[in-house]
mmCIF file of C-alpha atoms and ligand atoms in Angstrom:
data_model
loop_
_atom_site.group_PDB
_atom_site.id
_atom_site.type_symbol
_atom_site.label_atom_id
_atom_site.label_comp_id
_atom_site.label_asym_id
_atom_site.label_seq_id
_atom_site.Cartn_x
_atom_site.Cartn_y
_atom_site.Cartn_z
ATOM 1 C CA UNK K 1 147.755 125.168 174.819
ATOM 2 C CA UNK K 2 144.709 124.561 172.614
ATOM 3 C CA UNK K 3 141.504 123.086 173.553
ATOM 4 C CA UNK K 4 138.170 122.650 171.761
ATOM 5 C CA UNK K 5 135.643 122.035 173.934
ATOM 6 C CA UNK K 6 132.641 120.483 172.411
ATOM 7 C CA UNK K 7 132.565 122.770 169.122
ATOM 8 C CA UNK K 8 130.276 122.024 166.484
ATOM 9 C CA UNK K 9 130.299 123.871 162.893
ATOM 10 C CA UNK K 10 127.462 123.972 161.129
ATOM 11 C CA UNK K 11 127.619 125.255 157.033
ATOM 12 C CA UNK K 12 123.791 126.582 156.137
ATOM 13 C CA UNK K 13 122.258 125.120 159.082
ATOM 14 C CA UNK K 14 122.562 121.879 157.778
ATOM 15 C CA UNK K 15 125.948 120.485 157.101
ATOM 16 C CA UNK K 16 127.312 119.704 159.888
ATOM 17 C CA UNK K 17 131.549 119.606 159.306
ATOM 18 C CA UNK K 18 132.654 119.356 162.442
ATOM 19 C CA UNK K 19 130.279 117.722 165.370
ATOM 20 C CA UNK K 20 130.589 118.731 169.354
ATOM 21 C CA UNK K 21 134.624 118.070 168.959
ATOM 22 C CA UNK K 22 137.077 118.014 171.584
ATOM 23 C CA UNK K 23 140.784 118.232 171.442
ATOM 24 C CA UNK K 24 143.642 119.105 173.401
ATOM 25 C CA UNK K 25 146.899 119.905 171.928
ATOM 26 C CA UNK K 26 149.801 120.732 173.821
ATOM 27 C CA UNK K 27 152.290 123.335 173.908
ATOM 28 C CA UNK K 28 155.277 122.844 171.561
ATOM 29 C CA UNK K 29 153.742 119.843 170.013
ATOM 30 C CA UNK K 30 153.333 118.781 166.356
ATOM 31 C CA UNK K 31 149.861 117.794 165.717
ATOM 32 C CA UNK K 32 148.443 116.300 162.528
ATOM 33 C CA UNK K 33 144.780 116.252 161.240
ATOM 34 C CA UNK K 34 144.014 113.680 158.877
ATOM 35 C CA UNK K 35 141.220 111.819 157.501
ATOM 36 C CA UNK K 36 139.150 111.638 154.044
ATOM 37 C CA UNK K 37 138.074 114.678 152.179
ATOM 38 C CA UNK K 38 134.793 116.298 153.548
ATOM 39 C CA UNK K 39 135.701 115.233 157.007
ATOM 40 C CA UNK K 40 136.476 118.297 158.599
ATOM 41 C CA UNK K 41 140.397 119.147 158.725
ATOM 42 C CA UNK K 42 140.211 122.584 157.108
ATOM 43 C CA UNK K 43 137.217 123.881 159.194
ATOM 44 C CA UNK K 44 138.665 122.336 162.311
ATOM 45 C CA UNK K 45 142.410 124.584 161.525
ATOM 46 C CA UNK K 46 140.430 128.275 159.827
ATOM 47 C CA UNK K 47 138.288 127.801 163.614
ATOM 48 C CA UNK K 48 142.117 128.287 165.886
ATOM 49 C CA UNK K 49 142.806 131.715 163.877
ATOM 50 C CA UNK K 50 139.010 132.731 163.429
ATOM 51 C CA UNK K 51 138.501 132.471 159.604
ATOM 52 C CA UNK K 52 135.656 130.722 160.577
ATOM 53 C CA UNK K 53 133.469 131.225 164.052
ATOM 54 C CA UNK K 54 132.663 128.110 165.737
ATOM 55 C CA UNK K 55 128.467 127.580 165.404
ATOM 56 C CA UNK K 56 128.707 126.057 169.494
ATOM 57 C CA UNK K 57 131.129 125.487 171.977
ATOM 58 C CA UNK K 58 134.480 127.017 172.810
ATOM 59 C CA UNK K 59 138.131 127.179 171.782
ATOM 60 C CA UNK K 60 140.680 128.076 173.948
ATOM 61 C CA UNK K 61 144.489 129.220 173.059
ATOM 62 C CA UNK K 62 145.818 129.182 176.965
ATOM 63 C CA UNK K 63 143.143 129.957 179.257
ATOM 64 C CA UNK K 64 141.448 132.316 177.481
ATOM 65 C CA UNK K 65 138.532 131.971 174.946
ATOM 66 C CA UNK K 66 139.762 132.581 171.367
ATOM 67 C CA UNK K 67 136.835 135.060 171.139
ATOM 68 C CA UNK K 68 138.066 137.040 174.319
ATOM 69 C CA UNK K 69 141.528 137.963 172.205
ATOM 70 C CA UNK K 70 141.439 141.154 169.779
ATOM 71 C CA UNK K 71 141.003 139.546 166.372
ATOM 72 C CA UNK K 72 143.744 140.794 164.678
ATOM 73 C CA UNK K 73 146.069 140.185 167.641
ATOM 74 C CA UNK K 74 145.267 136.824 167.414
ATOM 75 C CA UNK K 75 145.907 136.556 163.888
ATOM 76 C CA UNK K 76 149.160 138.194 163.875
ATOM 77 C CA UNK K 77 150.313 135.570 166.743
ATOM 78 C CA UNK K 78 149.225 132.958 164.618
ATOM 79 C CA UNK K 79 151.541 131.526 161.209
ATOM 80 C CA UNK K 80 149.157 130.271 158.422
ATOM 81 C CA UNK K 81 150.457 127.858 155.413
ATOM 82 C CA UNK K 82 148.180 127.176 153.017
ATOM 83 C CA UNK K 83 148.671 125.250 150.214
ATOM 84 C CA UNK K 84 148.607 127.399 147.689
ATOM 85 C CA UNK K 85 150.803 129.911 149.204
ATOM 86 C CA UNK K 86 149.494 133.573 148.001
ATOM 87 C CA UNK K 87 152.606 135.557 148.046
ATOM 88 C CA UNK K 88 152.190 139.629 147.209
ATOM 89 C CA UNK K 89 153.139 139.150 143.190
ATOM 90 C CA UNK K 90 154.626 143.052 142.979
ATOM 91 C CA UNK K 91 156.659 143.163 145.937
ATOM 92 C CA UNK K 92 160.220 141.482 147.185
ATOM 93 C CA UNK K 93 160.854 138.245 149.266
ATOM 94 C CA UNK K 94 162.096 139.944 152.239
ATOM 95 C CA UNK K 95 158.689 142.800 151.863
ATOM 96 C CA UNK K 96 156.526 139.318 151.622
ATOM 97 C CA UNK K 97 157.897 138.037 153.993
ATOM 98 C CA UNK K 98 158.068 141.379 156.292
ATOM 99 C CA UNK K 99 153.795 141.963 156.326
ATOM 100 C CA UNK K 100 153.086 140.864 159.950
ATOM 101 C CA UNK K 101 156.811 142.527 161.144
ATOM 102 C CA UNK K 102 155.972 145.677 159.897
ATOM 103 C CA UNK K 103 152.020 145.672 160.807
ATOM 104 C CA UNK K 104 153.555 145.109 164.052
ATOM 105 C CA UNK K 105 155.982 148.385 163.156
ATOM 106 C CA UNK K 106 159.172 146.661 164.407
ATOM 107 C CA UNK K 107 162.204 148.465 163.267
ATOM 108 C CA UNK K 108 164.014 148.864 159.863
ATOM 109 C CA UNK K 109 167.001 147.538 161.211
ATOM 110 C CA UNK K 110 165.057 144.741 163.152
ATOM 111 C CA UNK K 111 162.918 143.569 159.895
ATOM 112 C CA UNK K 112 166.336 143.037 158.099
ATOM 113 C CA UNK K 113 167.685 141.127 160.531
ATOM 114 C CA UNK K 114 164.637 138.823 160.812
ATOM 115 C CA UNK K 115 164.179 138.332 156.929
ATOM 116 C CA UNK K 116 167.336 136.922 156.235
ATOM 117 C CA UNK K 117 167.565 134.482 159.447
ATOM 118 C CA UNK K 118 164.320 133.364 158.259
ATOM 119 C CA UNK K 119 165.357 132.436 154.460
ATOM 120 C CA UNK K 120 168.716 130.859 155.814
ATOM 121 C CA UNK K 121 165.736 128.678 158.360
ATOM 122 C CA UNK K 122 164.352 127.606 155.522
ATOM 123 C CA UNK K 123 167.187 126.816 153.406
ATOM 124 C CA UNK K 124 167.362 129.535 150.908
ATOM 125 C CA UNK K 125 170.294 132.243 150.344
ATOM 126 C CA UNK K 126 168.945 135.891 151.847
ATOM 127 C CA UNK K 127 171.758 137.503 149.016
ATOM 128 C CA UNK K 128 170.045 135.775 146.675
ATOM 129 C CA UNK K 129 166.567 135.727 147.475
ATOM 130 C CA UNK K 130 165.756 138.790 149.145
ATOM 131 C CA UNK K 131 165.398 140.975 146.422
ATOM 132 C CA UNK K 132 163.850 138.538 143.727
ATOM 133 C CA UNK K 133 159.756 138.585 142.764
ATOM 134 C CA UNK K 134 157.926 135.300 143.960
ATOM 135 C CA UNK K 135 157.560 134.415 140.093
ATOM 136 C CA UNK K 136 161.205 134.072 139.868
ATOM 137 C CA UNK K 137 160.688 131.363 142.276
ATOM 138 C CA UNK K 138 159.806 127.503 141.924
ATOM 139 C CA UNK K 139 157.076 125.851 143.719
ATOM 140 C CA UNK K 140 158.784 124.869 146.283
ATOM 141 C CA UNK K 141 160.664 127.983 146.856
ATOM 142 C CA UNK K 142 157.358 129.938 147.363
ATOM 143 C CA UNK K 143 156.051 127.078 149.840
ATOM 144 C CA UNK K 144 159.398 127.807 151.781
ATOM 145 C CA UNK K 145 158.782 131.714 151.858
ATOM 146 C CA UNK K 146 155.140 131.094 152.786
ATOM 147 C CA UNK K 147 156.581 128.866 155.964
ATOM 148 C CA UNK K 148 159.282 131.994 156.458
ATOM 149 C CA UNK K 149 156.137 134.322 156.476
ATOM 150 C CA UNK K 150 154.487 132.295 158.758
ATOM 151 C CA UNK K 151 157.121 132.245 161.214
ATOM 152 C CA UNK K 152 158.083 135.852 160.661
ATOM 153 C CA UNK K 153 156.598 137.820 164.159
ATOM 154 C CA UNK K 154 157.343 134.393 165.751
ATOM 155 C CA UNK K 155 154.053 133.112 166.697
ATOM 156 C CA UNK K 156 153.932 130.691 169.334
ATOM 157 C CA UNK K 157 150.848 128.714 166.643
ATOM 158 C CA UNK K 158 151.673 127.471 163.060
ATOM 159 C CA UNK K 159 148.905 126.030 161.149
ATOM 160 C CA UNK K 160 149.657 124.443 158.247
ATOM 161 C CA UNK K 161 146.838 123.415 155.886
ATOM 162 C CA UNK K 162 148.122 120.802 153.333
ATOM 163 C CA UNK K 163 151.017 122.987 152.778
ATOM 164 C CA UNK K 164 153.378 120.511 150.790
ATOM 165 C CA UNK K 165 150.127 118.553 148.653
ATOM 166 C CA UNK K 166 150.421 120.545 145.620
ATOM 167 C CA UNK K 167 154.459 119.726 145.189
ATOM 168 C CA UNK K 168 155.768 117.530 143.094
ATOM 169 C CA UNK K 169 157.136 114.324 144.989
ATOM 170 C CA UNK K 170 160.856 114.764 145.071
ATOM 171 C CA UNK K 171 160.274 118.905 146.407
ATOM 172 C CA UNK K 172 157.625 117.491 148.990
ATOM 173 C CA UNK K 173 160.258 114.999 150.260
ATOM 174 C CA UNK K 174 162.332 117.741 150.719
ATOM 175 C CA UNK K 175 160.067 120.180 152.713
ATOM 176 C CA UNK K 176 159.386 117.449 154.507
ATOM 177 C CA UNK K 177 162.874 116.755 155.504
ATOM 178 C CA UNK K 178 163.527 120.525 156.182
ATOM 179 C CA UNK K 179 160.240 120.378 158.680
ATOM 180 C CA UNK K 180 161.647 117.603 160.556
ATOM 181 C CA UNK K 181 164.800 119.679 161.374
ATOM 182 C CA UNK K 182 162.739 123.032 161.485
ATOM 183 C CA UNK K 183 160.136 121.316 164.079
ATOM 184 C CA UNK K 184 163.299 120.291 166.537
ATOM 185 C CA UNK K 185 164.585 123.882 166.440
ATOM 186 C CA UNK K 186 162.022 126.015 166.601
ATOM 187 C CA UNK K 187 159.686 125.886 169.660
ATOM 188 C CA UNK K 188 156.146 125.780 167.971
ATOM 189 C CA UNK K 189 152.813 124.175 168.634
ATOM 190 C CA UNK K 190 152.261 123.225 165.153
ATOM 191 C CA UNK K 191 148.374 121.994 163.810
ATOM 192 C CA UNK K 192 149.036 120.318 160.787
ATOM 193 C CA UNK K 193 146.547 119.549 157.990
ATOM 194 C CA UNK K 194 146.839 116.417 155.720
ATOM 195 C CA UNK K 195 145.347 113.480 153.826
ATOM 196 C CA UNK K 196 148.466 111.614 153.786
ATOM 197 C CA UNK K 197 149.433 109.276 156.007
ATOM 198 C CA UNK K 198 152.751 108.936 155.374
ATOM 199 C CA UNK K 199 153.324 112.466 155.981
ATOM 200 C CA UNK K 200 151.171 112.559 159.115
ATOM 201 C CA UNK K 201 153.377 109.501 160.644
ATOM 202 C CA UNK K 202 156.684 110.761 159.431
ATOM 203 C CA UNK K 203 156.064 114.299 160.846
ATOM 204 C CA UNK K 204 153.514 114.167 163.304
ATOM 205 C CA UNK K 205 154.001 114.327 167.767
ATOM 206 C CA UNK K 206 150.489 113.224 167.752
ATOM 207 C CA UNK K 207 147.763 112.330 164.977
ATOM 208 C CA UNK K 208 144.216 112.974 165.033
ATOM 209 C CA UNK K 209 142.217 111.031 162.510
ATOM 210 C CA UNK K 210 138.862 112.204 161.872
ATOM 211 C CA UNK K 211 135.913 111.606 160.157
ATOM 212 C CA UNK K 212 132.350 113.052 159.485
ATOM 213 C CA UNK K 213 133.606 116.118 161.938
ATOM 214 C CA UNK K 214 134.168 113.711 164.759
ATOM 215 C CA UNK K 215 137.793 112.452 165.994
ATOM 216 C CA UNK K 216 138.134 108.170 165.538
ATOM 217 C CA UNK K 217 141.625 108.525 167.026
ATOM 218 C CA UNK K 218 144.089 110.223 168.673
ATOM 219 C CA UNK K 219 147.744 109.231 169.335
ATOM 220 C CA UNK K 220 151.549 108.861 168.914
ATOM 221 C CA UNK K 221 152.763 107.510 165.495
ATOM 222 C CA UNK K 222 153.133 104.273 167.833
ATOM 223 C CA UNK K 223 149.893 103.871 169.102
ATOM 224 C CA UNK K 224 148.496 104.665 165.500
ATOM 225 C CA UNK K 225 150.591 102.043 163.942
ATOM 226 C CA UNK K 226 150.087 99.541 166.514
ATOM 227 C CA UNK K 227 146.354 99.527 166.994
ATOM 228 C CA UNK K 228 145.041 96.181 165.976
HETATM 229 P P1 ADP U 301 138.335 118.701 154.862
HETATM 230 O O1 ADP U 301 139.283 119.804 155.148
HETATM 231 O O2 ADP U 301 138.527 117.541 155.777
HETATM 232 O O3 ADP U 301 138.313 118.281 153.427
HETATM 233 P P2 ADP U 301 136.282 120.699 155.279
HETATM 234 O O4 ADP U 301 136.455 121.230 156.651
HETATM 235 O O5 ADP U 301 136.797 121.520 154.161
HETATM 236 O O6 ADP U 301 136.869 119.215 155.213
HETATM 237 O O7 ADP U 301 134.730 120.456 155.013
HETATM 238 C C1 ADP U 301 133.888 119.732 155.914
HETATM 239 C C2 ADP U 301 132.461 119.724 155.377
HETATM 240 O O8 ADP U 301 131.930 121.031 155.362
HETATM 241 C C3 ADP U 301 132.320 119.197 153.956
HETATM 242 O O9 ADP U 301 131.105 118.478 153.864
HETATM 243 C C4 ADP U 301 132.271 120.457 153.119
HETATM 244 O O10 ADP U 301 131.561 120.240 151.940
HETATM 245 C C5 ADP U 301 131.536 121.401 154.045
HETATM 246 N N1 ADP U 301 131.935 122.814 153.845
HETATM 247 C C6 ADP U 301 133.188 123.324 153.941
HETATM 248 N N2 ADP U 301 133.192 124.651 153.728
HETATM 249 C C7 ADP U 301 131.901 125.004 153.473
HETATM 250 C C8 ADP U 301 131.246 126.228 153.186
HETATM 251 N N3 ADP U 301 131.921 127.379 153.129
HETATM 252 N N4 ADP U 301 129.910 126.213 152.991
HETATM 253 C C9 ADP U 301 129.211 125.056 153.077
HETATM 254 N N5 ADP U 301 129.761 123.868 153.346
HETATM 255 C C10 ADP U 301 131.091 123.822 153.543
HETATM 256 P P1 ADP U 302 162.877 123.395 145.105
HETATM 257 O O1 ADP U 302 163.876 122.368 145.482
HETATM 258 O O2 ADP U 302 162.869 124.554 146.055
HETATM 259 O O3 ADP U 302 161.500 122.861 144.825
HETATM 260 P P2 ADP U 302 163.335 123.270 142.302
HETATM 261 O O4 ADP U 302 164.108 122.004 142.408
HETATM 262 O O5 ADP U 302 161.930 123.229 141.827
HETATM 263 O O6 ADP U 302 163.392 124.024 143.738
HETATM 264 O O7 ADP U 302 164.129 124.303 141.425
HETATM 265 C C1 ADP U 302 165.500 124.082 141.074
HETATM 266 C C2 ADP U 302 166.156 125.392 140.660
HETATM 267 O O8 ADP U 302 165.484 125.965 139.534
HETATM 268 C C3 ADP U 302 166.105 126.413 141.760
HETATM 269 O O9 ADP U 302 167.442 126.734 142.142
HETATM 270 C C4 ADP U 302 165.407 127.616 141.194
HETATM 271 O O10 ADP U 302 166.159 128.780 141.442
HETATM 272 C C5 ADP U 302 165.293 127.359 139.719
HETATM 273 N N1 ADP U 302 163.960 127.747 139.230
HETATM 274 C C6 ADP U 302 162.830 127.020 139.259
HETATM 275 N N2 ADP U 302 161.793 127.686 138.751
HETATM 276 C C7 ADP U 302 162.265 128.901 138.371
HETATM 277 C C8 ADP U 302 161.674 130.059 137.768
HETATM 278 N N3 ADP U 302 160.390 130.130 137.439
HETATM 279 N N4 ADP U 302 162.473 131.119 137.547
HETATM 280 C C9 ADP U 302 163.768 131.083 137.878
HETATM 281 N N5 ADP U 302 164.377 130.018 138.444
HETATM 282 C C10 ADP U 302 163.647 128.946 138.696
#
């Protein structure tokens, strides 16, 4: 589904984050990134949706080069979770929600529809929420929108860049817990950003531990645990 094939990013000609990698992640799967700060996780994900252009080699979603798709195309097929989830401050839940939907100009009727299956997905009330400002919203509230946003034009790719790190324990837990559930319902391939471990094993198909831009590891919670 997605393959690097030897790509290297260099920062200023010099830094080198990410050094002649090569993955391959499969369709539908959860896959984690992990490793220490520095080591490449964030350059690796921002490469898949084009934030940043690889310096060599190639990425391909499919069999097509990521640079062969129309850029915003491939962005609007594409969820992205940050951490910090941005929402759109003046407008609604269901109009944050509702960006990629109506860039794609699906219906009125259609956009409803979507908006509130998505805030029952991820757990919250559409009567409710739909109408309310993202400051009327806790933390983890506007982490849950920003996963609802993501899925929103259902995108076949979710990445997900720390998206829970900036919680506090007990709402982490939770997201957690709803991702588990969310991951065996939905039919995603999922590239997942972390530094913790315990997330990465508790959530994770597959786990990918890197360091200075190279992969150390790659396997099933199982084979990660079980290495001697
Ligand atoms: P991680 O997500 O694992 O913390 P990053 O991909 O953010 O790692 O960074 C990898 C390396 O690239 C680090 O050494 C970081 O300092 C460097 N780096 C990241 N972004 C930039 C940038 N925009 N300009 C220069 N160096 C950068
Ligand atoms: P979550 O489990 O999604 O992290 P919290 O446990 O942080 O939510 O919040 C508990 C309740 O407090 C929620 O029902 C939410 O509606 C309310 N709440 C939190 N922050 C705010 C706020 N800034 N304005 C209004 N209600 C809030």
């Amino acid at each position: 589904m997605i393959k690097f094939d030897k790509v290297t990013k260099l920062y200023d000609d010099r830094t080198k984050a990410v050094d002649q990698l090569d993955l391959h992640i499969q369709e539908n799967e959860f896959f984690v990134l992990i490793g220490p700060s520095g080591c490449g996780k964030t350059t690796t994900l921002k490469m898949i949706n084009r934030l940043i252009d690889a310096s060599d080699g190639s990425i391909f979603i499919g069999d097509k080069k990521i640079t062969d798709y129309n850029i915003h195309e491939l962005r609007w097929n594409i969820g992205y979770v940050l951490q910090q989830i941005a929402l759109f401050p003046h407008m609604t839940i269901a109009e944050n929600i509702a960006v990629v939907p109506e860039l794609k100009k699906w219906s009125r009727k259609q956009i409803l529809g979507r908006v509130d299956e998505l805030l029952e997905m991820v757990g919250l009330d559409p009567a409710v929420y739909r109408d309310r400002k993202p400051t009327e919203l806790s933390g983890g509230q506007q982490q849950r929108i920003g996963v609802a946003r993501a899925l929103a034009a259902d995108p076949s790719i979710i990445l997900m860049d720390e998206p829970f790190s900036a919680l506090d324990p007990i709402s982490r837990e939770k997201l957690q817990n709803d991702m588990l559930h969310l991951k065996r319902t939905i039919n995603k391939t999922i590239v997942f950003v972390t530094h913790d471990i315990r997330e990465a094993l508790k959530l994770g198909d597959r786990i990918c531990i890197m360091k200075e831009g190279k992969v150390v590891q790659v396997g099933t919670p199982d084979d990660i645990l079980n290495k001697p």
